[in-house]
PDB file of C-alpha atoms and ligand atoms in Angstrom:
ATOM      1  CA  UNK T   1      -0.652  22.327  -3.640  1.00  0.00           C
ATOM      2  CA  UNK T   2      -3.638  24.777  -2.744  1.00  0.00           C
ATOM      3  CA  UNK T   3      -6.675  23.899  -2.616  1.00  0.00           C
ATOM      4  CA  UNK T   4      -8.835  27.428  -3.690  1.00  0.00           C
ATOM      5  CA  UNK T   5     -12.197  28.242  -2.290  1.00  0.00           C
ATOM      6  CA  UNK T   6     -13.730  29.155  -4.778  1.00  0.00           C
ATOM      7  CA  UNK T   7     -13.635  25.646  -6.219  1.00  0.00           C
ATOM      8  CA  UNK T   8     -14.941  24.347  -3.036  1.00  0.00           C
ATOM      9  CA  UNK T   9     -18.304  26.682  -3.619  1.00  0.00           C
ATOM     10  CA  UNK T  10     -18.600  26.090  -6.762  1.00  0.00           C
ATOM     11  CA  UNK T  11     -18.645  22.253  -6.061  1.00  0.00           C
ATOM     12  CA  UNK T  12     -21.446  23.169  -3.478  1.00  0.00           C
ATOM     13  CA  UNK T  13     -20.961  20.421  -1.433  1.00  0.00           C
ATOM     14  CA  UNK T  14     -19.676  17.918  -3.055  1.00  0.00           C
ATOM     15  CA  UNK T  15     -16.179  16.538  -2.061  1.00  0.00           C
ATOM     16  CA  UNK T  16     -12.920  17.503  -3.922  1.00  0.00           C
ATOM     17  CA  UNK T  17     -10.451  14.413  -3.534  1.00  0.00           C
ATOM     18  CA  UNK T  18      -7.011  15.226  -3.936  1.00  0.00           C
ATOM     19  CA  UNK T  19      -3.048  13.483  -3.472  1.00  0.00           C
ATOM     20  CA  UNK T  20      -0.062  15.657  -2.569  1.00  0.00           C
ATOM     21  CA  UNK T  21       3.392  14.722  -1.988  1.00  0.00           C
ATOM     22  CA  UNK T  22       5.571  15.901   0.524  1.00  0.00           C
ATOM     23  CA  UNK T  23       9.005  17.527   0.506  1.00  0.00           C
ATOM     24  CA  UNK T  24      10.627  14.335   2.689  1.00  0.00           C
ATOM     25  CA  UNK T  25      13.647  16.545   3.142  1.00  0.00           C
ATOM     26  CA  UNK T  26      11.900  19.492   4.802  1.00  0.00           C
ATOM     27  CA  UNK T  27      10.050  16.738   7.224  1.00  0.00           C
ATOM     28  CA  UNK T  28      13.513  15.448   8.123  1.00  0.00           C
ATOM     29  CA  UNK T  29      14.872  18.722   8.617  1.00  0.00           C
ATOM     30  CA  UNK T  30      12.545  19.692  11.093  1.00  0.00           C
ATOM     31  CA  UNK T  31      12.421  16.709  13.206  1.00  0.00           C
ATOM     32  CA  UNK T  32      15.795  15.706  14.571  1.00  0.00           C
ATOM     33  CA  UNK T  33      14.488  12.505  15.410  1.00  0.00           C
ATOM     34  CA  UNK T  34      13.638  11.047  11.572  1.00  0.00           C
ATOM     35  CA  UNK T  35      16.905  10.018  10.347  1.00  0.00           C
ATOM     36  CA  UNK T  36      15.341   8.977   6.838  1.00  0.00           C
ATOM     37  CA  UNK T  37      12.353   9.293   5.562  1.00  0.00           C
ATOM     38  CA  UNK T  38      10.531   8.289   1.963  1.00  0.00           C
ATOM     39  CA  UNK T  39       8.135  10.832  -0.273  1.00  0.00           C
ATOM     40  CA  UNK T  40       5.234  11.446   2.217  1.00  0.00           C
ATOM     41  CA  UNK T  41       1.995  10.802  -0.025  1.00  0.00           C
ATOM     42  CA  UNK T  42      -1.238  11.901   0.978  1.00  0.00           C
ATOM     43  CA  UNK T  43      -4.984  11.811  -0.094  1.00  0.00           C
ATOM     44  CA  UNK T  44      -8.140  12.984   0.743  1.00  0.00           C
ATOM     45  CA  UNK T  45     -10.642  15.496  -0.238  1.00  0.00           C
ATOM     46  CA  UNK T  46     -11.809  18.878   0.533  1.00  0.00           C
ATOM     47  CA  UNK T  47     -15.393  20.058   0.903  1.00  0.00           C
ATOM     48  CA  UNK T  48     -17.299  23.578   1.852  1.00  0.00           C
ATOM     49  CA  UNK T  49     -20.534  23.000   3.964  1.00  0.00           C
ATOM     50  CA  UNK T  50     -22.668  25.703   4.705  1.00  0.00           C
ATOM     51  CA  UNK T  51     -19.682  28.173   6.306  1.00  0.00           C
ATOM     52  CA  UNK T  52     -17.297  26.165   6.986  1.00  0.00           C
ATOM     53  CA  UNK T  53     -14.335  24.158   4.902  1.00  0.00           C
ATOM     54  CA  UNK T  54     -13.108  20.346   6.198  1.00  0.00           C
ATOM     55  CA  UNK T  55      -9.819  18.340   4.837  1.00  0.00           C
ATOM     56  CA  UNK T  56      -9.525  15.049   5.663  1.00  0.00           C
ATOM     57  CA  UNK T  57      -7.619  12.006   4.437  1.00  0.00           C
ATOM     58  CA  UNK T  58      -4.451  10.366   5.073  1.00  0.00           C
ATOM     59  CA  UNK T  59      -0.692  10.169   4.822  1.00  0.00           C
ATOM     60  CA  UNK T  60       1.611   7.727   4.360  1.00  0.00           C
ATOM     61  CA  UNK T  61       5.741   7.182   4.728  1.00  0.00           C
ATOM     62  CA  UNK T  62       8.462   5.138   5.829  1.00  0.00           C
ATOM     63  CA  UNK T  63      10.411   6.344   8.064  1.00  0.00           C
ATOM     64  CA  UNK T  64      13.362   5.252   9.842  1.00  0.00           C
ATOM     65  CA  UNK T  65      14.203   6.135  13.338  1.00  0.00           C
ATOM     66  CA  UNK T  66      17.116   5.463  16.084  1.00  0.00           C
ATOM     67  CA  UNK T  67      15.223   3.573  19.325  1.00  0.00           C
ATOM     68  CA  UNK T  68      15.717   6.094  21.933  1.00  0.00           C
ATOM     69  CA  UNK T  69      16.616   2.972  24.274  1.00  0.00           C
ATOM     70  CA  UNK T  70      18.353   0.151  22.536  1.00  0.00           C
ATOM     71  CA  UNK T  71      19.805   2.681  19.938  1.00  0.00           C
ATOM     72  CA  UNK T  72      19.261   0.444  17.598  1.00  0.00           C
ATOM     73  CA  UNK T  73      18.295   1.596  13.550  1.00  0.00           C
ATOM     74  CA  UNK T  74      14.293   0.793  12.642  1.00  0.00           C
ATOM     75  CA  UNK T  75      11.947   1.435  10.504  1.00  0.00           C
ATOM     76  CA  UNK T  76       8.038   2.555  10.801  1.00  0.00           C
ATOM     77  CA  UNK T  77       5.567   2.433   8.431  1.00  0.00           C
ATOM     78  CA  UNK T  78       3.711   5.758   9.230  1.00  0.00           C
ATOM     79  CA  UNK T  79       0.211   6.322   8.381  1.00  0.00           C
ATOM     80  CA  UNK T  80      -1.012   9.684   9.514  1.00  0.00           C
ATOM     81  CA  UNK T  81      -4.771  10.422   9.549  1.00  0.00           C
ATOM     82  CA  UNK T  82      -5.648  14.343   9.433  1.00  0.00           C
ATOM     83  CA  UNK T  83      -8.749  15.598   9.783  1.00  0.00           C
ATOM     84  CA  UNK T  84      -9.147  19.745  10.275  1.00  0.00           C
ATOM     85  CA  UNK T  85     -11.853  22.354  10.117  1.00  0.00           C
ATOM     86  CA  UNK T  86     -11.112  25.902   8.718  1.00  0.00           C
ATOM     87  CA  UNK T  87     -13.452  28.859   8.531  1.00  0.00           C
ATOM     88  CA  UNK T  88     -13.028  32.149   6.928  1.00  0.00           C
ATOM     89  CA  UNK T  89     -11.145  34.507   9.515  1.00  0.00           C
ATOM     90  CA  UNK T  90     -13.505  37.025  10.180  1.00  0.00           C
ATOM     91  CA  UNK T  91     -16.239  34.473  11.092  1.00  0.00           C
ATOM     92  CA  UNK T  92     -18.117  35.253  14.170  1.00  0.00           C
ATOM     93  CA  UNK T  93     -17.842  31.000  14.729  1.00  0.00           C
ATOM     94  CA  UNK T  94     -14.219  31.767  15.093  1.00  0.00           C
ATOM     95  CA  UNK T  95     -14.589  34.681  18.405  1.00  0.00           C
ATOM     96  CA  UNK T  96     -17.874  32.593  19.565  1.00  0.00           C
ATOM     97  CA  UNK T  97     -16.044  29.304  20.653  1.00  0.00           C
ATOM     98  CA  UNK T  98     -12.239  30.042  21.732  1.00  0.00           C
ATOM     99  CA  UNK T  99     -12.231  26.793  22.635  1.00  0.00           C
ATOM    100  CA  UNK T 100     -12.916  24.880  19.155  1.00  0.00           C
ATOM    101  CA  UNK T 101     -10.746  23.364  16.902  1.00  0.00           C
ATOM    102  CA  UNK T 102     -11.396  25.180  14.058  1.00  0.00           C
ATOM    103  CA  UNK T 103      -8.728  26.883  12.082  1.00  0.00           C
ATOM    104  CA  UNK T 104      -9.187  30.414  10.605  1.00  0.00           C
ATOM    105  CA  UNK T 105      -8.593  30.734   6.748  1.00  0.00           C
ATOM    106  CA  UNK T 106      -7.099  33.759   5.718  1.00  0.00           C
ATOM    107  CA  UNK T 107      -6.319  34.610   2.175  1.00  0.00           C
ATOM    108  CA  UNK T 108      -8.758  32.560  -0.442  1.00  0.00           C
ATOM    109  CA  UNK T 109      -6.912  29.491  -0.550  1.00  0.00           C
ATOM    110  CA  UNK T 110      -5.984  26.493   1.717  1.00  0.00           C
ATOM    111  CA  UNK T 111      -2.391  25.817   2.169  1.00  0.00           C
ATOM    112  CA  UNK T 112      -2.336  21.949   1.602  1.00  0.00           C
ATOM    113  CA  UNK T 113       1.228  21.579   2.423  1.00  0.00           C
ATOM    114  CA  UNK T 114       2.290  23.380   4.988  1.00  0.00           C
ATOM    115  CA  UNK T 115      -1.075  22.144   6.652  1.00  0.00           C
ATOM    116  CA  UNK T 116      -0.182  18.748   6.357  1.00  0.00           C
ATOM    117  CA  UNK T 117       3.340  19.115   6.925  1.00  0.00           C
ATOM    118  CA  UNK T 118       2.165  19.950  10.543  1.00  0.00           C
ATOM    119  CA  UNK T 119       0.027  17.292  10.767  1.00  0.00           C
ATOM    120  CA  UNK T 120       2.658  15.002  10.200  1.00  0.00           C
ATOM    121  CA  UNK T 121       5.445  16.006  12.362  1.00  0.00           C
ATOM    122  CA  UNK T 122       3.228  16.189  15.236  1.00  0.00           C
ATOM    123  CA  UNK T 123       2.354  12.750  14.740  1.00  0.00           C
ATOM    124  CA  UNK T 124       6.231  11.621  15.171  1.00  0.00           C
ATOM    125  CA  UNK T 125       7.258  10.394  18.175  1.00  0.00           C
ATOM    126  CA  UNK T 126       9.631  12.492  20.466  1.00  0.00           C
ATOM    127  CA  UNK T 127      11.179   9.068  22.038  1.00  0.00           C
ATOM    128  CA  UNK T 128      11.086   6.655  19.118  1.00  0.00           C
ATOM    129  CA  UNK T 129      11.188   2.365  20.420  1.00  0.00           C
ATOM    130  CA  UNK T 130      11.792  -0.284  17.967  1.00  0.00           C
ATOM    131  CA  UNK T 131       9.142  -2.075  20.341  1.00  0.00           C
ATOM    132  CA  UNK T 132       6.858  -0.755  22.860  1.00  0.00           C
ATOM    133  CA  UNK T 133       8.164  -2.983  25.383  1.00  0.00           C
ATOM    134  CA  UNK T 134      11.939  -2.422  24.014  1.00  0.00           C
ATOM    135  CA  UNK T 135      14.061  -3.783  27.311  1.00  0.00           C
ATOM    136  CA  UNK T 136      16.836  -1.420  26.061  1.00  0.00           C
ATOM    137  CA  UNK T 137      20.709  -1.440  26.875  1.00  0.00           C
ATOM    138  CA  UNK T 138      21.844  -2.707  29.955  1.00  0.00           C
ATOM    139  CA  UNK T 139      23.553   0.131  31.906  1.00  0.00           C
ATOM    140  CA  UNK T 140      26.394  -1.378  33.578  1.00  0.00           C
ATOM    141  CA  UNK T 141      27.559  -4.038  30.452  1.00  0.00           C
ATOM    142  CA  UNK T 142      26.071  -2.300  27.586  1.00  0.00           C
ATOM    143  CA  UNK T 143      24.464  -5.364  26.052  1.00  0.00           C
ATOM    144  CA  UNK T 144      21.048  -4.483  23.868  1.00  0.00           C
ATOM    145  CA  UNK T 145      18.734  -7.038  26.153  1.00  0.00           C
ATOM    146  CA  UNK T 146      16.364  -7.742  23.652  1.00  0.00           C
ATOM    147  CA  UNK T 147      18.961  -9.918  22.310  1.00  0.00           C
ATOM    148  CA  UNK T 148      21.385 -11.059  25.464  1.00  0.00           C
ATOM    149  CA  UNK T 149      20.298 -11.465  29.113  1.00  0.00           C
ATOM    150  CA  UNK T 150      22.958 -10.562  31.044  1.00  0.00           C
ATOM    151  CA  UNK T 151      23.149 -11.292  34.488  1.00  0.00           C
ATOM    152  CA  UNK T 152      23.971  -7.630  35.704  1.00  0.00           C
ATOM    153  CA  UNK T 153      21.623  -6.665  38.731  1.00  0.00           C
ATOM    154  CA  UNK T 154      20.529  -3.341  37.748  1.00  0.00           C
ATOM    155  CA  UNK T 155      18.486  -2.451  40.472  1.00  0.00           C
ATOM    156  CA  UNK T 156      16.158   0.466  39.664  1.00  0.00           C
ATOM    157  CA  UNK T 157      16.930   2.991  42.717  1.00  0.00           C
ATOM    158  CA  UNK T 158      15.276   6.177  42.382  1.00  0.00           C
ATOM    159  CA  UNK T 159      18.088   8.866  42.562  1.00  0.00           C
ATOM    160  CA  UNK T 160      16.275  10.622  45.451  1.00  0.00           C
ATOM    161  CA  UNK T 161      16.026   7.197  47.501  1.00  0.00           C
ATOM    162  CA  UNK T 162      19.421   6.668  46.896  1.00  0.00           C
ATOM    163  CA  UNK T 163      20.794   7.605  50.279  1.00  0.00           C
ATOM    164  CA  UNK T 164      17.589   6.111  51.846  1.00  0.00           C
ATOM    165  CA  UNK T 165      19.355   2.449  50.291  1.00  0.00           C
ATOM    166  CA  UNK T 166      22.568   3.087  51.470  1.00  0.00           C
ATOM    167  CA  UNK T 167      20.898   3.595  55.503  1.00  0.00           C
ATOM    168  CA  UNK T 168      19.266   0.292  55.282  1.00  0.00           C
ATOM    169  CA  UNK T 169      21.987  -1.596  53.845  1.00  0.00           C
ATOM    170  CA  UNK T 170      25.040   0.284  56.649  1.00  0.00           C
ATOM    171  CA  UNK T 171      22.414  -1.032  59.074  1.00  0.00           C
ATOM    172  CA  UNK T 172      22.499  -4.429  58.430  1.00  0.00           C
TER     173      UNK T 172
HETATM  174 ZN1   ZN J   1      14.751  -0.585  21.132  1.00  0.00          ZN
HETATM  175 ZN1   ZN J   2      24.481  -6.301  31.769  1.00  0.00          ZN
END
């Protein structure tokens, strides 16, 4: 869906609301970490003020990942807020401030989907846990300790100290 300028002016301030689905396959596609995912709906509105154009609103899936530590299936009920600035390309605003977050518009139109599409795989995570505090497999038995304690010491040596350990323990 595209949301055209020219309704935003005529409006003349007053906000457009809008709901777009997303195309759940394309999100999955391009984020190897979302092993499923349900119709992404989102709503919001549109508005022009004075030069420049804001969409804002929010999204909302399901989507099921693998935890990146206990491997183990979840799901996460995603709600993505998105909240951008546009202004017309060849706005001064746009060479003023390199530094802003505003995005230039080209063509008459805004791209709803494509925008949003963005918005939304950014928000993903790159290392997905089932719980912040997931405890993860254990390395040397393999049991998922969020649900056995083992009694394997797994003692945490940094790589690089490794020889350091081995020194103090020859010297005992
Ligand atoms: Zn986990
Ligand atoms: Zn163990």
């Amino acid at each position: 869906m595209n949301i055209k300028l020219a309704e935003l002016e005529h409006r003349k301030g007053e906000p457009l609301p809008f709901q777009v689905t997303l195309d759940a396959d394309e999100l999955k596609k391009r984020h190897h970490e979302i092993r499923g995912i349900t119709p992404v709906t989102a709503s919001g509105e549109a508005v022009q003020l004075g030069n420049l154009y804001y969409v804002k609103g929010s999204m909302k899936a399901d989507v099921n990942f693998v935890c990146a530590r206990c491997l183990n299936p979840f799901v996460d009920q995603a709600t993505v807020d998105f909240s951008e600035t546009f202004a017309l390309s060849d706005d001064p605003i746009l060479q003023d401030d390199e530094d802003s977050d505003i995005l230039p518009l080209e063509g008459d139109e805004i791209e709803l989907d494509s925008l949003l599409q963005e918005d939304f795989l950014l928000a993903m995570p790159t290392f997905p846990l089932c719980e912040e505090d997931c405890k993860g497999l254990c390395p040397t038995c393999g049991v998922n300790r969020n649900e056995v304690a083992c009694s394997c010491k797994n003692e945490r040596v940094d790589p690089r100290l490794a020889g350091l350990a081995d020194f103090f323990k020859d010297s005992k």
